[in-house]
Amino acid sequence: MITSELPLIQDSVESGQDTVSLSMSMSELDDIGDGKTKKKRGRPGRPPAPNKKPRKSPSEKGPMGVQRGRKANGMSQQNGEGDPVTLFEVVKQGKSAMQSVVDDWIESYKQDRDLALLDLINFFIQCSGCKGTVRIEMFRNMQNAEIIRKMTEEFDEDSGDYPLTISGPLWKKFRYNFCEFICVLIRQCQYSIIYDEYMMDTVISLLTGLSDSQVRAFRHTSTLAAMKLMTALVNVALNLSINQDNTQRQYEAERNKMAGKRANEKLELLLQRRKELQENQDEIENMMNSIFKGIFVHRYRDAIAEIRAICIEEIGVWMKMYSDAFLNDSYLKYVGWTLHDRQGEVRLKCLKALQNLYTNRELFPKLELFTNRFKDRIVSMTLDKEYDVAVEAIRLVTLILQGSEDALSNEDCENVYHLVYSAHRPVAVAAGEFLHRKLFSRHDPQAEEALAKRRGRSSPNGNLIRMLVLFFLESELHEHAAYLVDSLWESSQELLKDWECMTELLLEEPVQGEDVLLERQESALIELTVCTIRQAAEAHPPVGRGTGKRVLTAKERKMQIDDKNKLTEHFIMALPMLLSKYQTDAEKIANLLQIPQYFDLDVYSAGRMEKHLEALLKQIKFVVEKHTDTEVLEACSKTYSILCSEEYTIMNRVDIAHSQLIDELADRFNHSVEELLQAGEEADDDDIYNVLSTLKRLTAFHNAHDLTRWDLFGNCYRLLRTGIEQGSMPEQIAVQALQCSHYSILWQLVKITEGAPSKDDLLALRRVVKSFLAVCQQCLSNVNTPVKEQAFMLLCDLLMIFSHQLTTGSREGLQPLVFNPDSTLQNELLNFILDHVFIDQDDENQSMEGDEEDEANKIEALHKRRNLLAAFSKLIIYDIVDMPAAADIFKHYMKYYNDYGDIIKETLSKTRQTDKILCAKTLILSLQQLFNELILDQGPNLDRTSSHVSGIKELARRFALTFGLDQIKTREAVATLHKDGIEFAFKYQNPKGPEYPPPNLAFLEVLCEFSSKLLRQDKKTVHSYLEKFMTEQMMERREDIWLPLISYRNSLLTGGDEDRMSITSGSSSSKAASVRSKKGRPPLHKKRIEEESVEGAWMMRNDTLQTPGALQTPQLTSTVLRENPRQAAEHLSEQNSEPGSESDYVHNPQMQMSWLGQQKMEEVNRKERTAVNYMKARSGGVRQTVRGLMEDDAEPIFEDVMMSSRGQLEDMSEEFEDTMVIDLPPSRNRRERAELRPDFFDSAAMIEDESGFTMPMF
């Protein structure tokens, strides 16, 4: 028996001590008795000893004290003050210390085990969100399965939420308190109660049953409780193991003493203690086995990801806490298997659990087999689709690398290396840490310092920087140096800021016996150096990483300022030397000239370093005179622009040097131009080179500097005019002259807009712009493609700049500068797009396949073509070029979808926002163009099943989808589209006679794609308009050749009330009776009048419509309808004499906007006449029984029959009973129609026939 003399067991994990003494107070052991006996579940335990004193008086008891009121069945009562009285409420509110709550429960357990356990059982039930309560009789008489089944019925079925899934700070705190309660409960009971074979058996049995429930709330809550319970038991087992080792050590020490000094009583006591500890250890192991095999093994593969994540998270804790027992393959395999889980949340828990293990290097021997087995999976997870998982996988691989470099192969490392170029910054930074550990942590400091001293370097990082350069070159991603630097910035910042070492490597002379940097390595090092300077000066990731510039903390801001001062002080002196060494290498010079933009230019004057400024300006001037590469010249121009900033005192000195340089270049340019023009066709290569090289330099500087006082426009214009007149100007000179002239015009415009220009200044600039636009227009016909492309881009830019928007913002005085392109210029711009953008390159692509360089060239060419199309599309969007010109662009939407689909779709969207009706007419115009092209290609007899016809229909379907779901907003636009389509279809008659279909009739099949975008009442209006073009013979024809008309008419009658033409084939179909949809007759005397009044009111709302300008089809070779000239000549007179023709519609805005209303008016008048005729016919004896409900906007079928067959009413009446059937389509959108117009039918209205049969209308 454990006596009171035994030392108290301490929690070794929480106290942090290696050894724990073993002792229990008598108050904790009162309920143990003289021996341990098995107690059956449900029987009350032995009452407490009579001398046992409670810890608190009844008045001092906490909410879980034994003095609280109870019902006879064990349920807690609510006290009068509203304080929490259930264990669930106490833990939920978290107002009491968990230690106190658990102590109170232990006291109640010692007084009545059943009631205390009942509290604990109800606690788990209520934590699951169940409203039910387990009563004492249920606890004593029912099995766990029966109790759980009973509680399942008490769940709230209205909501799937339960405490562990409800969001909010209260429930987040509850989860923490729930877990803490279980841990404290086991810790407080670890000395006695958990060994009574009653409390733990009951709890584990209950949690095992709940974890196997079909109810997610039970399963989730019980699994979390069981895993935390297991964690607490592992802690107890660890304490017992430590105490066993201590006891064994004390026993061995006592036994090894000499016989005279050996204390036999102490040996017996130690033996007894060791035996009791072993018994306790066995019991704890049994409990843990029950939880592991009964719950974990089943729930780690639960269908719910959260439950699987809980299991994996806790097994990681067990393996780290008690590695001797759990860190073996029997348990590690569960984590390894779960690395393949389909949910990122679970995979993330696996990786974090493994990170906790690999952090401890002492555990690596036990993890060796696991590493070999699952290493490939871990490395592959660095490419996980979930970025959080990929980051943790990279960190885990880094820990494996730190523990054993041999564990990862070169291939494994290479899989991680390339992630430093990832666009996702956390992934890249984690990969940068791995790269730092792998490549930059294995150096010998002493040897490198010795080498640095021998070479006279101030830094020992030379070899590491060389290694960085080699890695950058071998990665073959040379355009992403900024990404590599950003990835390494947090882990290797000290190395990356060692600009002294980088400069020494670039400037040092080769020494015999030592490797020097090759030319490629020097270029890479310069690029990396510039990227480190940018990162330090701007203190934010490069473009493409991160969501934007974040606000720097005070510490980061101070570091940024210090770094900027440090790099400025160093490179002010080093940059002129670097420029001097690499002055002939264009690539290196272009990179080095980016450095001054990150300088703190005040250091020049504050540090009295003007001599270094002079050296820099001298080197830049030499570079300008030496190079003609555009990138180098633009870098020089930008450097001068930065150094000339007005806020710095060095501005005057730099401006003088800049002006001197431009003076020299301008004089040289003027002289060389005169020589070239005088030489004419006899000009040699030297004359051409002198003009071109000087013009390139001036153009590069004119981009960032105002050079208008040197009047470069004059000579550039002379060069262009000479080239146009003689046709012998080299293309590069023409391209540069166009660009330089463009810059000159823009700088003149800047001067005018910033000042108060006179009228003469405006007229002078207008003359310049007009002459330059004329030159650019003439250059569009140049034989050299680069010249044409340059002229086109400049034309688009200038037309955009000098458009009507120039006068906005109180700048009405600039009206003389506004230019509107005439139809000729618009025509030439559009022709250029058709000739240079929408081109077929299949043959060229096939010849270039497999060549990476050619692939890059194709991508560059596509990028250029996209820019050309975007420039022209902007002119259409901003109403600078007439919208109908867009028809030739829209018609290529499907064919060139992969290349230009996004640009065309955005253009369509913007033009619709400008003018819906005009945009709709442009869409139908594009379809008409494609149809005419097909007619010219295949002839009038089209194969409607061919891929070409299907392509036009698919394009129409795509166009229809762009109208969206709001049919009210697009009502007029869609109706106008149908009107234009109908007129196009019936534009010409067939030369063979009226019994043959019109040549364009097949276009109606294309028009069917837009019928679904018509409102119900507009379908009838469009159908009435269609019937104006139809003869009686057309209405009766059913041959295949008339199918487009039949299909289109049926699409307009879908869901409506008109007759539907049957689609039949063969000559016999004309004799068959057509199938029609008929309806009963509503009271016409009421319905007609009210309908007409509403439609008439809507029809007259012309004041709410915006009237656009007249729509004129541009006279362009590429956009005119490609018609058959003979057909056009035959029907020209008919077209001119037809009232309401396209020409009338185009040139009459009022007619254009009110067409739908006019059709409504004509339909109303026709209905009035039809109603009178129908009533006369009805009085003749034609009766029909009402067989169904009428739609609120339905019309009787007789109206359509009378309109279609005109005079055949008598025949129709005679055969009415045999040929007419009631076939009412269901109302598909009654609510939509109710919003369009009010319901004029009373719900009590009745339809009554002679038999007295009545039926409510609704």
PDB file of C-alpha atoms in Angstrom, residues 519-703:
ATOM      1  CA  GLU A 519      32.420  37.606 -68.975  1.00  0.00           C
ATOM      2  CA  ARG A 520      29.096  35.841 -68.349  1.00  0.00           C
ATOM      3  CA  GLN A 521      29.823  35.760 -64.639  1.00  0.00           C
ATOM      4  CA  GLU A 522      30.654  39.480 -64.607  1.00  0.00           C
ATOM      5  CA  SER A 523      27.368  40.299 -66.332  1.00  0.00           C
ATOM      6  CA  ALA A 524      25.463  38.131 -63.860  1.00  0.00           C
ATOM      7  CA  LEU A 525      27.232  39.683 -60.873  1.00  0.00           C
ATOM      8  CA  ILE A 526      26.454  43.202 -62.104  1.00  0.00           C
ATOM      9  CA  GLU A 527      22.794  42.276 -62.557  1.00  0.00           C
ATOM     10  CA  LEU A 528      22.625  40.749 -59.079  1.00  0.00           C
ATOM     11  CA  THR A 529      24.371  43.783 -57.606  1.00  0.00           C
ATOM     12  CA  VAL A 530      21.831  46.155 -59.144  1.00  0.00           C
ATOM     13  CA  CYS A 531      18.986  43.980 -57.818  1.00  0.00           C
ATOM     14  CA  THR A 532      20.403  44.011 -54.270  1.00  0.00           C
ATOM     15  CA  ILE A 533      20.732  47.800 -54.470  1.00  0.00           C
ATOM     16  CA  ARG A 534      17.104  48.125 -55.548  1.00  0.00           C
ATOM     17  CA  GLN A 535      15.904  45.793 -52.799  1.00  0.00           C
ATOM     18  CA  ALA A 536      17.801  47.722 -50.143  1.00  0.00           C
ATOM     19  CA  ALA A 537      16.754  51.175 -51.388  1.00  0.00           C
ATOM     20  CA  GLU A 538      13.051  50.430 -51.997  1.00  0.00           C
ATOM     21  CA  ALA A 539      12.559  47.913 -49.152  1.00  0.00           C
ATOM     22  CA  HIS A 540       9.748  46.037 -50.871  1.00  0.00           C
ATOM     23  CA  PRO A 541       9.561  42.921 -53.080  1.00  0.00           C
ATOM     24  CA  PRO A 542       9.878  43.213 -56.860  1.00  0.00           C
ATOM     25  CA  VAL A 543       6.867  43.542 -59.133  1.00  0.00           C
ATOM     26  CA  GLY A 544       4.882  40.319 -59.243  1.00  0.00           C
ATOM     27  CA  ARG A 545       5.500  39.375 -55.635  1.00  0.00           C
ATOM     28  CA  GLY A 546       3.268  40.582 -52.868  1.00  0.00           C
ATOM     29  CA  THR A 547       0.108  42.660 -53.001  1.00  0.00           C
ATOM     30  CA  GLY A 548       1.876  46.008 -53.161  1.00  0.00           C
ATOM     31  CA  LYS A 549       3.936  48.332 -51.057  1.00  0.00           C
ATOM     32  CA  ARG A 550       3.251  47.891 -47.376  1.00  0.00           C
ATOM     33  CA  VAL A 551       3.847  50.494 -44.692  1.00  0.00           C
ATOM     34  CA  LEU A 552       7.297  50.055 -43.193  1.00  0.00           C
ATOM     35  CA  THR A 553       7.811  49.918 -39.469  1.00  0.00           C
ATOM     36  CA  ALA A 554      10.074  52.440 -37.776  1.00  0.00           C
ATOM     37  CA  LYS A 555      12.831  49.836 -37.559  1.00  0.00           C
ATOM     38  CA  GLU A 556      12.513  48.910 -41.223  1.00  0.00           C
ATOM     39  CA  ARG A 557      12.423  52.560 -42.238  1.00  0.00           C
ATOM     40  CA  LYS A 558      15.622  53.250 -40.314  1.00  0.00           C
ATOM     41  CA  MET A 559      17.316  50.245 -41.902  1.00  0.00           C
ATOM     42  CA  GLN A 560      16.232  51.443 -45.348  1.00  0.00           C
ATOM     43  CA  ILE A 561      17.747  54.885 -44.767  1.00  0.00           C
ATOM     44  CA  ASP A 562      20.975  53.377 -43.430  1.00  0.00           C
ATOM     45  CA  ASP A 563      21.267  51.014 -46.378  1.00  0.00           C
ATOM     46  CA  LYS A 564      20.631  53.818 -48.861  1.00  0.00           C
ATOM     47  CA  ASN A 565      23.339  55.978 -47.285  1.00  0.00           C
ATOM     48  CA  LYS A 566      25.738  53.039 -47.247  1.00  0.00           C
ATOM     49  CA  LEU A 567      25.262  52.126 -50.904  1.00  0.00           C
ATOM     50  CA  THR A 568      25.375  55.773 -51.972  1.00  0.00           C
ATOM     51  CA  GLU A 569      28.672  56.443 -50.211  1.00  0.00           C
ATOM     52  CA  HIS A 570      30.194  53.325 -51.716  1.00  0.00           C
ATOM     53  CA  PHE A 571      28.992  53.554 -55.310  1.00  0.00           C
ATOM     54  CA  ILE A 572      29.550  57.305 -55.638  1.00  0.00           C
ATOM     55  CA  MET A 573      33.227  56.401 -55.722  1.00  0.00           C
ATOM     56  CA  ALA A 574      33.003  52.939 -57.288  1.00  0.00           C
ATOM     57  CA  LEU A 575      30.525  53.596 -60.118  1.00  0.00           C
ATOM     58  CA  PRO A 576      32.817  55.795 -62.288  1.00  0.00           C
ATOM     59  CA  MET A 577      35.511  53.105 -62.061  1.00  0.00           C
ATOM     60  CA  LEU A 578      33.050  50.384 -63.038  1.00  0.00           C
ATOM     61  CA  LEU A 579      31.800  52.460 -65.979  1.00  0.00           C
ATOM     62  CA  SER A 580      35.359  53.061 -67.075  1.00  0.00           C
ATOM     63  CA  LYS A 581      36.215  49.349 -67.024  1.00  0.00           C
ATOM     64  CA  TYR A 582      33.086  48.156 -68.834  1.00  0.00           C
ATOM     65  CA  GLN A 583      32.470  51.192 -71.059  1.00  0.00           C
ATOM     66  CA  THR A 584      32.485  49.091 -74.223  1.00  0.00           C
ATOM     67  CA  ASP A 585      30.023  46.450 -73.013  1.00  0.00           C
ATOM     68  CA  ALA A 586      26.460  47.617 -73.716  1.00  0.00           C
ATOM     69  CA  GLU A 587      24.720  45.084 -71.450  1.00  0.00           C
ATOM     70  CA  LYS A 588      26.916  45.806 -68.417  1.00  0.00           C
ATOM     71  CA  ILE A 589      26.753  49.573 -68.936  1.00  0.00           C
ATOM     72  CA  ALA A 590      22.946  49.522 -69.186  1.00  0.00           C
ATOM     73  CA  ASN A 591      22.732  47.727 -65.837  1.00  0.00           C
ATOM     74  CA  LEU A 592      25.339  49.890 -64.091  1.00  0.00           C
ATOM     75  CA  LEU A 593      23.584  53.099 -65.165  1.00  0.00           C
ATOM     76  CA  GLN A 594      20.516  52.050 -63.174  1.00  0.00           C
ATOM     77  CA  ILE A 595      22.412  52.477 -59.910  1.00  0.00           C
ATOM     78  CA  PRO A 596      22.268  56.344 -59.641  1.00  0.00           C
ATOM     79  CA  GLN A 597      18.438  56.292 -59.414  1.00  0.00           C
ATOM     80  CA  TYR A 598      18.797  54.686 -55.957  1.00  0.00           C
ATOM     81  CA  PHE A 599      21.320  57.255 -54.693  1.00  0.00           C
ATOM     82  CA  ASP A 600      20.713  59.773 -51.952  1.00  0.00           C
ATOM     83  CA  LEU A 601      21.935  62.653 -54.105  1.00  0.00           C
ATOM     84  CA  ASP A 602      22.361  64.993 -51.137  1.00  0.00           C
ATOM     85  CA  VAL A 603      25.499  63.021 -50.273  1.00  0.00           C
ATOM     86  CA  TYR A 604      27.295  64.627 -53.243  1.00  0.00           C
ATOM     87  CA  SER A 605      27.083  68.078 -51.728  1.00  0.00           C
ATOM     88  CA  ALA A 606      26.992  67.083 -48.044  1.00  0.00           C
ATOM     89  CA  GLY A 607      30.074  64.887 -48.388  1.00  0.00           C
ATOM     90  CA  ARG A 608      31.881  67.269 -50.739  1.00  0.00           C
ATOM     91  CA  MET A 609      32.111  64.631 -53.431  1.00  0.00           C
ATOM     92  CA  GLU A 610      31.667  66.889 -56.457  1.00  0.00           C
ATOM     93  CA  LYS A 611      34.804  65.435 -58.026  1.00  0.00           C
ATOM     94  CA  HIS A 612      33.124  62.034 -58.124  1.00  0.00           C
ATOM     95  CA  LEU A 613      30.106  63.682 -59.766  1.00  0.00           C
ATOM     96  CA  GLU A 614      32.370  65.141 -62.425  1.00  0.00           C
ATOM     97  CA  ALA A 615      33.895  61.716 -62.995  1.00  0.00           C
ATOM     98  CA  LEU A 616      30.423  60.183 -63.363  1.00  0.00           C
ATOM     99  CA  LEU A 617      29.258  62.826 -65.858  1.00  0.00           C
ATOM    100  CA  LYS A 618      32.436  62.363 -67.843  1.00  0.00           C
ATOM    101  CA  GLN A 619      31.899  58.622 -68.067  1.00  0.00           C
ATOM    102  CA  ILE A 620      28.240  59.033 -69.061  1.00  0.00           C
ATOM    103  CA  LYS A 621      29.170  61.443 -71.830  1.00  0.00           C
ATOM    104  CA  PHE A 622      31.766  58.996 -73.094  1.00  0.00           C
ATOM    105  CA  VAL A 623      29.144  56.210 -73.063  1.00  0.00           C
ATOM    106  CA  VAL A 624      26.711  58.351 -75.073  1.00  0.00           C
ATOM    107  CA  GLU A 625      29.350  59.067 -77.689  1.00  0.00           C
ATOM    108  CA  LYS A 626      30.456  55.438 -77.805  1.00  0.00           C
ATOM    109  CA  HIS A 627      27.122  53.584 -77.993  1.00  0.00           C
ATOM    110  CA  THR A 628      24.072  53.680 -80.209  1.00  0.00           C
ATOM    111  CA  ASP A 629      22.192  50.875 -78.464  1.00  0.00           C
ATOM    112  CA  THR A 630      18.723  52.102 -77.508  1.00  0.00           C
ATOM    113  CA  GLU A 631      18.762  50.526 -74.038  1.00  0.00           C
ATOM    114  CA  VAL A 632      22.102  52.152 -73.162  1.00  0.00           C
ATOM    115  CA  LEU A 633      21.083  55.550 -74.481  1.00  0.00           C
ATOM    116  CA  GLU A 634      17.779  55.477 -72.574  1.00  0.00           C
ATOM    117  CA  ALA A 635      19.671  54.557 -69.398  1.00  0.00           C
ATOM    118  CA  CYS A 636      21.979  57.565 -69.923  1.00  0.00           C
ATOM    119  CA  SER A 637      18.991  59.824 -70.562  1.00  0.00           C
ATOM    120  CA  LYS A 638      17.259  58.606 -67.410  1.00  0.00           C
ATOM    121  CA  THR A 639      20.425  59.130 -65.343  1.00  0.00           C
ATOM    122  CA  TYR A 640      20.724  62.729 -66.563  1.00  0.00           C
ATOM    123  CA  SER A 641      17.045  63.240 -65.754  1.00  0.00           C
ATOM    124  CA  ILE A 642      17.526  61.999 -62.174  1.00  0.00           C
ATOM    125  CA  LEU A 643      20.660  64.050 -61.594  1.00  0.00           C
ATOM    126  CA  CYS A 644      18.910  67.175 -62.965  1.00  0.00           C
ATOM    127  CA  SER A 645      16.174  67.086 -60.318  1.00  0.00           C
ATOM    128  CA  GLU A 646      15.477  70.589 -59.082  1.00  0.00           C
ATOM    129  CA  GLU A 647      15.475  69.678 -55.376  1.00  0.00           C
ATOM    130  CA  TYR A 648      19.200  68.930 -55.402  1.00  0.00           C
ATOM    131  CA  THR A 649      21.994  71.485 -55.428  1.00  0.00           C
ATOM    132  CA  ILE A 650      23.932  69.563 -58.075  1.00  0.00           C
ATOM    133  CA  MET A 651      21.224  70.346 -60.635  1.00  0.00           C
ATOM    134  CA  ASN A 652      23.014  73.335 -62.214  1.00  0.00           C
ATOM    135  CA  ARG A 653      26.258  71.472 -62.724  1.00  0.00           C
ATOM    136  CA  VAL A 654      24.504  68.502 -64.301  1.00  0.00           C
ATOM    137  CA  ASP A 655      22.304  70.726 -66.488  1.00  0.00           C
ATOM    138  CA  ILE A 656      25.335  72.490 -67.933  1.00  0.00           C
ATOM    139  CA  ALA A 657      26.965  69.183 -68.829  1.00  0.00           C
ATOM    140  CA  HIS A 658      23.709  67.945 -70.329  1.00  0.00           C
ATOM    141  CA  SER A 659      23.203  71.101 -72.428  1.00  0.00           C
ATOM    142  CA  GLN A 660      26.745  70.920 -73.759  1.00  0.00           C
ATOM    143  CA  LEU A 661      26.203  67.325 -74.805  1.00  0.00           C
ATOM    144  CA  ILE A 662      22.933  68.123 -76.594  1.00  0.00           C
ATOM    145  CA  ASP A 663      24.539  71.129 -78.335  1.00  0.00           C
ATOM    146  CA  GLU A 664      27.210  68.888 -79.770  1.00  0.00           C
ATOM    147  CA  LEU A 665      24.713  66.239 -80.839  1.00  0.00           C
ATOM    148  CA  ALA A 666      22.306  68.773 -82.394  1.00  0.00           C
ATOM    149  CA  ASP A 667      25.075  70.474 -84.411  1.00  0.00           C
ATOM    150  CA  ARG A 668      26.339  67.131 -85.604  1.00  0.00           C
ATOM    151  CA  PHE A 669      22.790  66.074 -86.540  1.00  0.00           C
ATOM    152  CA  ASN A 670      22.035  69.252 -88.504  1.00  0.00           C
ATOM    153  CA  HIS A 671      25.325  69.002 -90.391  1.00  0.00           C
ATOM    154  CA  SER A 672      24.907  65.328 -91.229  1.00  0.00           C
ATOM    155  CA  VAL A 673      21.289  65.865 -92.400  1.00  0.00           C
ATOM    156  CA  GLU A 674      22.396  68.563 -94.807  1.00  0.00           C
ATOM    157  CA  GLU A 675      25.069  66.294 -96.201  1.00  0.00           C
ATOM    158  CA  LEU A 676      22.643  63.428 -96.601  1.00  0.00           C
ATOM    159  CA  LEU A 677      19.991  65.517 -98.337  1.00  0.00           C
ATOM    160  CA  GLN A 678      22.545  67.080-100.639  1.00  0.00           C
ATOM    161  CA  ALA A 679      23.965  63.699-101.568  1.00  0.00           C
ATOM    162  CA  GLY A 680      20.493  62.385-102.395  1.00  0.00           C
ATOM    163  CA  GLU A 681      20.604  58.979-103.996  1.00  0.00           C
ATOM    164  CA  GLU A 682      24.422  59.107-104.056  1.00  0.00           C
ATOM    165  CA  ALA A 683      24.648  59.087-100.234  1.00  0.00           C
ATOM    166  CA  ASP A 684      27.045  56.453 -98.943  1.00  0.00           C
ATOM    167  CA  ASP A 685      26.920  54.334 -95.806  1.00  0.00           C
ATOM    168  CA  ASP A 686      28.909  56.876 -93.792  1.00  0.00           C
ATOM    169  CA  ASP A 687      26.389  59.620 -94.477  1.00  0.00           C
ATOM    170  CA  ILE A 688      23.541  57.327 -93.452  1.00  0.00           C
ATOM    171  CA  TYR A 689      25.364  56.137 -90.326  1.00  0.00           C
ATOM    172  CA  ASN A 690      26.167  59.701 -89.197  1.00  0.00           C
ATOM    173  CA  VAL A 691      22.512  60.716 -89.422  1.00  0.00           C
ATOM    174  CA  LEU A 692      21.180  57.532 -87.868  1.00  0.00           C
ATOM    175  CA  SER A 693      23.605  57.346 -84.918  1.00  0.00           C
ATOM    176  CA  THR A 694      23.108  61.008 -83.989  1.00  0.00           C
ATOM    177  CA  LEU A 695      19.332  60.781 -84.423  1.00  0.00           C
ATOM    178  CA  LYS A 696      19.167  57.707 -82.161  1.00  0.00           C
ATOM    179  CA  ARG A 697      20.976  59.590 -79.389  1.00  0.00           C
ATOM    180  CA  LEU A 698      18.768  62.668 -79.716  1.00  0.00           C
ATOM    181  CA  THR A 699      15.583  60.585 -79.808  1.00  0.00           C
ATOM    182  CA  ALA A 700      16.574  58.740 -76.627  1.00  0.00           C
ATOM    183  CA  PHE A 701      17.227  62.042 -74.843  1.00  0.00           C
ATOM    184  CA  HIS A 702      14.109  63.718 -76.269  1.00  0.00           C
ATOM    185  CA  ASN A 703      12.002  61.088 -74.516  1.00  0.00           C
TER     186      ASN A 703
END
